[in-house]
Every structure is written in structure tokens, then in C-alpha cells.
Tab-separated table of C-alpha atoms in Angstrom:
chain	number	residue	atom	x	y	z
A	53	UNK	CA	40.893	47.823	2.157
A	54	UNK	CA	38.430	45.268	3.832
A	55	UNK	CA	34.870	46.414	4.663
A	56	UNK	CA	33.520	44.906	7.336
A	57	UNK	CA	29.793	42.898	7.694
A	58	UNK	CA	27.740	41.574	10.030
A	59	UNK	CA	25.112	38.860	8.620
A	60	UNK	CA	22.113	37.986	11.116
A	61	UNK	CA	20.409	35.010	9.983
A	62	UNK	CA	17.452	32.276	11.089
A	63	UNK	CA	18.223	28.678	11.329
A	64	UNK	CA	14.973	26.802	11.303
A	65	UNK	CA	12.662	23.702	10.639
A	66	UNK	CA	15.388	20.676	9.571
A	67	UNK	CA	18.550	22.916	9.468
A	68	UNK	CA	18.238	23.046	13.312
A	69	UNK	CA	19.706	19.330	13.571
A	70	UNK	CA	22.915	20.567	11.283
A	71	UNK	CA	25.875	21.074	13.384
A	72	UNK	CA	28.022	24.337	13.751
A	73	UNK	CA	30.585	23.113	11.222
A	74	UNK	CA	27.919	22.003	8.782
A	75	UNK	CA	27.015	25.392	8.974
A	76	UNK	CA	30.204	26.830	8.509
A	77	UNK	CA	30.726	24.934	5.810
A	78	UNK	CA	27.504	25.658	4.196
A	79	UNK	CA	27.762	29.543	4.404
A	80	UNK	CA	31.214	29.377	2.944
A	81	UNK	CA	29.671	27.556	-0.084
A	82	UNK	CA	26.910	30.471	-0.075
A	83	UNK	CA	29.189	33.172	-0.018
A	84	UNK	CA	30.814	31.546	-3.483
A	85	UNK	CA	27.839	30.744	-4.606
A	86	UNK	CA	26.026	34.543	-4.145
A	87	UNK	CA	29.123	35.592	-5.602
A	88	UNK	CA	30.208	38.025	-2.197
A	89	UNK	CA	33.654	39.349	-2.638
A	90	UNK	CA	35.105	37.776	0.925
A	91	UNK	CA	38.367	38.319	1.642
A	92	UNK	CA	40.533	35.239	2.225
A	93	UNK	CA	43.297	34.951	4.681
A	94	UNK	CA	46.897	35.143	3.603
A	95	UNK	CA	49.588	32.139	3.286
A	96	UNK	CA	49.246	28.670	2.476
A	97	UNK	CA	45.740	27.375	2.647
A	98	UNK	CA	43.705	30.492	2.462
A	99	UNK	CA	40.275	29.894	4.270
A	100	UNK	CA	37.202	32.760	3.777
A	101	UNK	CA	37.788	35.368	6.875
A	102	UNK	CA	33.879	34.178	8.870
A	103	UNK	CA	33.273	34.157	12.047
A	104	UNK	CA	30.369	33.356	13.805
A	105	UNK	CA	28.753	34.892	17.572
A	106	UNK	CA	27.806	32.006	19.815
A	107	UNK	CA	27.135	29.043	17.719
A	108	UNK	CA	23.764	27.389	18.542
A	109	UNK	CA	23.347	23.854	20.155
A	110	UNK	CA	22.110	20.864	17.758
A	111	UNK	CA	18.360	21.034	18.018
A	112	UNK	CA	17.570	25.190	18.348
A	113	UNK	CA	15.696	27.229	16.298
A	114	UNK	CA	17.001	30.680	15.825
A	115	UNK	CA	16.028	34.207	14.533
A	116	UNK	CA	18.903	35.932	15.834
A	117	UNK	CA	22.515	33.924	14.752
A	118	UNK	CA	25.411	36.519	13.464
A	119	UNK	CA	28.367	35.670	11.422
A	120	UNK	CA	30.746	38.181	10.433
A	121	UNK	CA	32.714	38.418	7.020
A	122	UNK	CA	35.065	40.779	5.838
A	123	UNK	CA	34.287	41.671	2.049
A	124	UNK	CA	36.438	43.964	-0.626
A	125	UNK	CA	33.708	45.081	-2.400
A	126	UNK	CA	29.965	45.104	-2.105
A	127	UNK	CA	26.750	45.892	-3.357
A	128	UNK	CA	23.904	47.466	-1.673
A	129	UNK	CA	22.443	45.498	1.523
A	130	UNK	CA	19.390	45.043	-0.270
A	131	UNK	CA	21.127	43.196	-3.257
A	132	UNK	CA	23.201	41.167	-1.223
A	133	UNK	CA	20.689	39.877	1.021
A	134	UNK	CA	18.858	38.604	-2.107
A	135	UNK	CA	21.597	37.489	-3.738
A	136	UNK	CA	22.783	34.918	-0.700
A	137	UNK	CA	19.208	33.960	0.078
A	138	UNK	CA	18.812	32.831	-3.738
A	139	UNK	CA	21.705	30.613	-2.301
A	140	UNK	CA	20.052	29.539	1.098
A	141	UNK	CA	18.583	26.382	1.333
A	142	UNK	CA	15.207	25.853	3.120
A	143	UNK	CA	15.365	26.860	6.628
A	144	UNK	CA	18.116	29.000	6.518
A	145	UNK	CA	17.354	32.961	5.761
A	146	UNK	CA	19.932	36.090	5.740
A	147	UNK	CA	17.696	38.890	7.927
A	148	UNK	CA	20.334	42.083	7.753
A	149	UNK	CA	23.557	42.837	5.571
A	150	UNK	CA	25.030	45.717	7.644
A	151	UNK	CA	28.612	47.395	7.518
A	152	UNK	CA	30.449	47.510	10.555
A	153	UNK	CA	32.539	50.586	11.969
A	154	UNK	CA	36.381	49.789	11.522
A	155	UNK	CA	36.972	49.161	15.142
A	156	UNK	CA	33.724	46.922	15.647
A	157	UNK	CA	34.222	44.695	18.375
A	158	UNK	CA	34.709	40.365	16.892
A	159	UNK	CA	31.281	39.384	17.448
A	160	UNK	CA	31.972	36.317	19.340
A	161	UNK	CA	33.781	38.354	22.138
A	162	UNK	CA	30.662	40.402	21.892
A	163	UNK	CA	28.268	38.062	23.322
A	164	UNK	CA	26.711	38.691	26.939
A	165	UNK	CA	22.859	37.771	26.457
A	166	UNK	CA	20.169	36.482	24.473
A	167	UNK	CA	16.381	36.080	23.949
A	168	UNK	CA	14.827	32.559	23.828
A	169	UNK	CA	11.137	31.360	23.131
A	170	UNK	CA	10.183	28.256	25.068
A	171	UNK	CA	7.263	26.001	24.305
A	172	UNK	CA	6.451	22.539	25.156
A	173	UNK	CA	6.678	19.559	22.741
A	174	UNK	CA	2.763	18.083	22.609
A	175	UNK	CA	2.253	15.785	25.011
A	176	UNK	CA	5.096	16.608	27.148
A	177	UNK	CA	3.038	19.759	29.061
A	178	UNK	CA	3.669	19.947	32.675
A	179	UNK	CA	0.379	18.342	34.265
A	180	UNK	CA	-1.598	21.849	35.225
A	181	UNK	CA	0.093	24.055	32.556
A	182	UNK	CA	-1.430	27.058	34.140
A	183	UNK	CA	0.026	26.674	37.635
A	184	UNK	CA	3.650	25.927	35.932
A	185	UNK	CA	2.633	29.566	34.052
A	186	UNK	CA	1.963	31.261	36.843
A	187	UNK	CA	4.326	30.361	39.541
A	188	UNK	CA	7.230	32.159	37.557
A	189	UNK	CA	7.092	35.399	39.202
A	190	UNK	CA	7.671	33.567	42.743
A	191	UNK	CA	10.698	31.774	41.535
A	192	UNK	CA	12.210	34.703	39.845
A	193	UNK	CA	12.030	36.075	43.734
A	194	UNK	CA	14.707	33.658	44.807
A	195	UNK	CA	18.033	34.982	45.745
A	196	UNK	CA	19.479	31.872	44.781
A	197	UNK	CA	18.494	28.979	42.134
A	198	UNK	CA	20.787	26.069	41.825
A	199	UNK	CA	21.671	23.856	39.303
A	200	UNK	CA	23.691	20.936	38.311
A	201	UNK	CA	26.205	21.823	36.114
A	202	UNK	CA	27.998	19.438	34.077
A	203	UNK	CA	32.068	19.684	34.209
A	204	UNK	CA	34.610	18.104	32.612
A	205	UNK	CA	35.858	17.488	36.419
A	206	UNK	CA	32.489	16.178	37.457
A	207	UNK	CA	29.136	18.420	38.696
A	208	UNK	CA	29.581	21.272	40.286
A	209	UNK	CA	26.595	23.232	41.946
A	210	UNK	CA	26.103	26.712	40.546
A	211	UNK	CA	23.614	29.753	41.271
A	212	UNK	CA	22.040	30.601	38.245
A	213	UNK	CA	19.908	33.330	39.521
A	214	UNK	CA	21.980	36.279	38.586
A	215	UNK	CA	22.269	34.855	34.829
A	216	UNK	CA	18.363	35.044	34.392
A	217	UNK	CA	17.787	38.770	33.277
A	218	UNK	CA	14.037	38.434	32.322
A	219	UNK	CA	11.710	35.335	32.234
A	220	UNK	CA	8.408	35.535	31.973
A	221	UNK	CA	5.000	33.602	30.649
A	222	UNK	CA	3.695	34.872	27.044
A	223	UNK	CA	0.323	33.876	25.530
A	224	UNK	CA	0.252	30.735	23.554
A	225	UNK	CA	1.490	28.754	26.587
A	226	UNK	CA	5.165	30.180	25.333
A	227	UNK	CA	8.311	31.310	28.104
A	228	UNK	CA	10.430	33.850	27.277
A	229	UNK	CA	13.809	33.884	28.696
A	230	UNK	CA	16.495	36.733	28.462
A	231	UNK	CA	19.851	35.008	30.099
A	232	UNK	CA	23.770	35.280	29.854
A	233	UNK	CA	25.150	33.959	26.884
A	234	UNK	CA	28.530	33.632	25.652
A	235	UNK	CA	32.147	33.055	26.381
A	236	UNK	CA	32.070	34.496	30.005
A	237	UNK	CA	28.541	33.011	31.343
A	238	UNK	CA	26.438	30.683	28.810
A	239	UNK	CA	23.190	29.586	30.550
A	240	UNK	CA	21.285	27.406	28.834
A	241	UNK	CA	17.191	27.958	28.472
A	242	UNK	CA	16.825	23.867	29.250
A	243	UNK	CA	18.743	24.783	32.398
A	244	UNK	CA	16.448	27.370	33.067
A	245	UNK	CA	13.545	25.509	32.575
A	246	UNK	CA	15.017	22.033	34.441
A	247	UNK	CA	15.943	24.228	37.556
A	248	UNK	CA	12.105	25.821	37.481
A	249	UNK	CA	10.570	22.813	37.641
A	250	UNK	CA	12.838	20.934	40.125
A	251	UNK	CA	11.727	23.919	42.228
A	252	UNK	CA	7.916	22.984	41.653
A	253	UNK	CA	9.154	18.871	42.352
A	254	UNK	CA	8.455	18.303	38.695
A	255	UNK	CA	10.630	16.466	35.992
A	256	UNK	CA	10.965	17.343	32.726
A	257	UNK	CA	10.941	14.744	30.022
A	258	UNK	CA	14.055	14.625	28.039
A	259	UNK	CA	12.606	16.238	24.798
A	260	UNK	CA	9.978	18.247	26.546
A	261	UNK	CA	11.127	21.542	25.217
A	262	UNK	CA	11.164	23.346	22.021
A	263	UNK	CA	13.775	26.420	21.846
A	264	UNK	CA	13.898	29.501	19.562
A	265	UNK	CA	16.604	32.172	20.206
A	266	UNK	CA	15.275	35.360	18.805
A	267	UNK	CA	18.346	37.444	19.536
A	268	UNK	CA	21.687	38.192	20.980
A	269	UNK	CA	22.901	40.977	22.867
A	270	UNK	CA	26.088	42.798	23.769
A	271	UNK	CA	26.310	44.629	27.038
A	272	UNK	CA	27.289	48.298	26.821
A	273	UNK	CA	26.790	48.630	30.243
A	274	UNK	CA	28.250	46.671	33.521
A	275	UNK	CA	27.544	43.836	36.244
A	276	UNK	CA	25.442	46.305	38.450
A	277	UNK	CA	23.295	47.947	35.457
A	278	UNK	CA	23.797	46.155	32.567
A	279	UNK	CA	22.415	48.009	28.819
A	280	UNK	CA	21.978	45.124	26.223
A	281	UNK	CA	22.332	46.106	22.190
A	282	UNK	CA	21.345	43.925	19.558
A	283	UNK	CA	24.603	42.923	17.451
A	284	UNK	CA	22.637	44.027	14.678
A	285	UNK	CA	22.316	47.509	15.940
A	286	UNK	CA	26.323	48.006	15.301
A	287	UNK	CA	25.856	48.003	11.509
A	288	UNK	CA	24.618	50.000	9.176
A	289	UNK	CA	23.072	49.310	6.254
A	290	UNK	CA	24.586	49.764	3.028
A	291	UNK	CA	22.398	51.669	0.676
């Protein structure tokens, strides 16, 4: 019977301009390549079983992206990892090989949060960097923070507020930002950032910001108290 695995994995330096089905693509070529024993769905044109939580946008860095695979065999975690990163091009990096519990949830329906690192491209620094620092903790006190949403009807004004779990200012002139993610809120960190400094009657320039997601979360807990896991953390790994 199928086992199956979650992969966490970094895109980063070049690959972060490949789009979503470049990456598919590529990882289905790695998994033939590393030689990983993926099962293939029935019928006609049989396609690797892959799916992947919360694709990233064209431009992103990540440390945290999941895909999940269902294998019929497999070696140790340790001996998988290196044989698919023998595969990996530059940029991209397997992190964690873990087995999944029978009646783990699809990661993409998993999806509630994630962590993001946000710097400023050079030369496109607010103009006193240490007032846009500091004046985080008073914006974070607003009730509500609007923003202009694109629709495919139009704009529509939205309160983003409640889908900003943590923000704060970290040394090296870096934001970190803990927001909803995935299929049933998906805030954006340029949002975030846009909305912040509309609020201080600043612009941002159109390529002012350099993301990194670090990690995604499920929610085991609810709207009032929510209790985030790492996807990671519902694997094991295989010794």
C-alpha cells in the first residue's frame, strides 16, 4: 500500500522567478531522476500523485514550501533527502523527508498561516527607516486596516487587521510577518506592507520589497484562539 510523504523544501536565489508549474514540472523530473518510488495515478495518462501546499508567487524566496507524494517504497529520510538533492538544481534544496499518518490531512487544505521575512531592496528604504521601524506597534493597535483588494469584479475594500497574527521589526532592518495564508484567507506580505505605509502617507516603490516565507502553518485550533503547527511537524521521519 502507498506510504505517505511530506517534502519541505527552499526555493531561492534565480529559482524564485520560476513559476508554480515550472516547478511542478521540475520536481516530477527529480523524483525520476533520485529514483523515489512515487506512485502514479491509475487510467489513461498516469501523472506522479504530488501535490503541493500554497504555491508561492513569482518573485518569493522560501524556506518553508511543502509538496506531498505518495511513495511504495522508501529508504531512510536521510537517504532520500540526499538522493533528490543530488537531483536539485541550484536554489532549490529538500529540508525534511517525513512519513505522514494514514489519515493526514491534503496539505493544501491544510494551509491557514505563514511566516514571512521582509527587507527592503537598496535604495528603495522608506526615507527615516527607523521611524517606519518603530511605528509598527501603533498600527498593529488598529481595530481596522484597509486595503484595496483586487477582484475579478473590480476593488473591493477589505479589513485586513484580523489576518495579521504577528508583525513585528527584527534587527538587520528586516519585518517579520505571521498572516493568513491559504485557500480560505491569503494575505499577501506586500499587502501588509502597502497598507502600513499608506497609514504613515508613504508609497512604496513597485519593487521595494524583498520576501522570504520561512514557514507555513496549519491551525489546530479556532477563529477565537487559534494554535498554528508547522506542516512539517505532522511527519515523522523515517529512520
Amino acid at each position: 500500500s502507498a506510504l505517505k510523504i511530506r517534502i519541505k523544501f527552499a526555493k531561492e536565489g534565480t529559482m524564485k522567478f520560476i513559476g508554480h508549474l515550472d516547478i511542478m514540472r521540475y520536481f516530477q523530473k527529480v523524483m525520476r531522476r533520485a529514483d523515489v518510488d512515487i506512485r502514479y495515478s491509475e487510467g489513461f495518462s498516469p501523472h506522479q500523485i504530488m501535490s503541493f501546499a500554497a504555491p508561492l508567487g513569482v518573485g518569493l524566496e522560501s524556506r518553508g514550501e511543502y509538496v506531498d507524494i505518495e511513495v511504495l517504497s522508501t529508504d531512510s529520510s536521510k537517504e532520500m533527502l540526499r538522493r533528490i538533492n543530488e537531483n536539485m538544481v541550484e536554489g532549490m534544496e529538500a529540508l525534511s523527508y517525513r512519513a505522514l499518518p494514514d489519515d493526514a490531512g491534503n496539505a493544501m487544505s491544510l494551509v491557514a498561516a505563514a511566516d514571512y521575512e521582509v527587507r527592503f531592496r537598496e535604495g528603495y528604504e522608506p526615507e527615516d527607516l527607523d521611524a517606519f521601524f518603530a511605528g509598527i506597534p501603533e498600527f498593529l493597535k488598529k481595530e481596522e486596516i484597509l486595503f484595496l483588494k483586487k477582484t475579478k469584479k473590480g476593488e473591493k475594500e477589505i479589513n485586513i487587521r484580523p489576518q495579521i497574527y504577528q508583525m513585528e521589526a527584527r534587527p538587520d532592518h528586516k519585518i517579520f510577518l505571521q498572516i493568513a495564508t491559504g485557500s480560505a484567507a491569503n494575505l499577501k506580505p506586500d499587502a501588509v506592507l502597502r497598507a502600513y505605509a499608506e497609514s504613515r502617507g508613504e508609497t512604496l516603490g513597485e519593487f521595494a520589497l524583498m520576501v522570504t516565507r520561512l514557514e507555513v502553518y496549519a491551525d489546530k485550533g479556532n477563529e477565537e484562539k487559534h494554535d498554528f503547527v508547522t506542516l512539517e511537524s505532522f511527519g515523522e521521519d523515517i529512520e
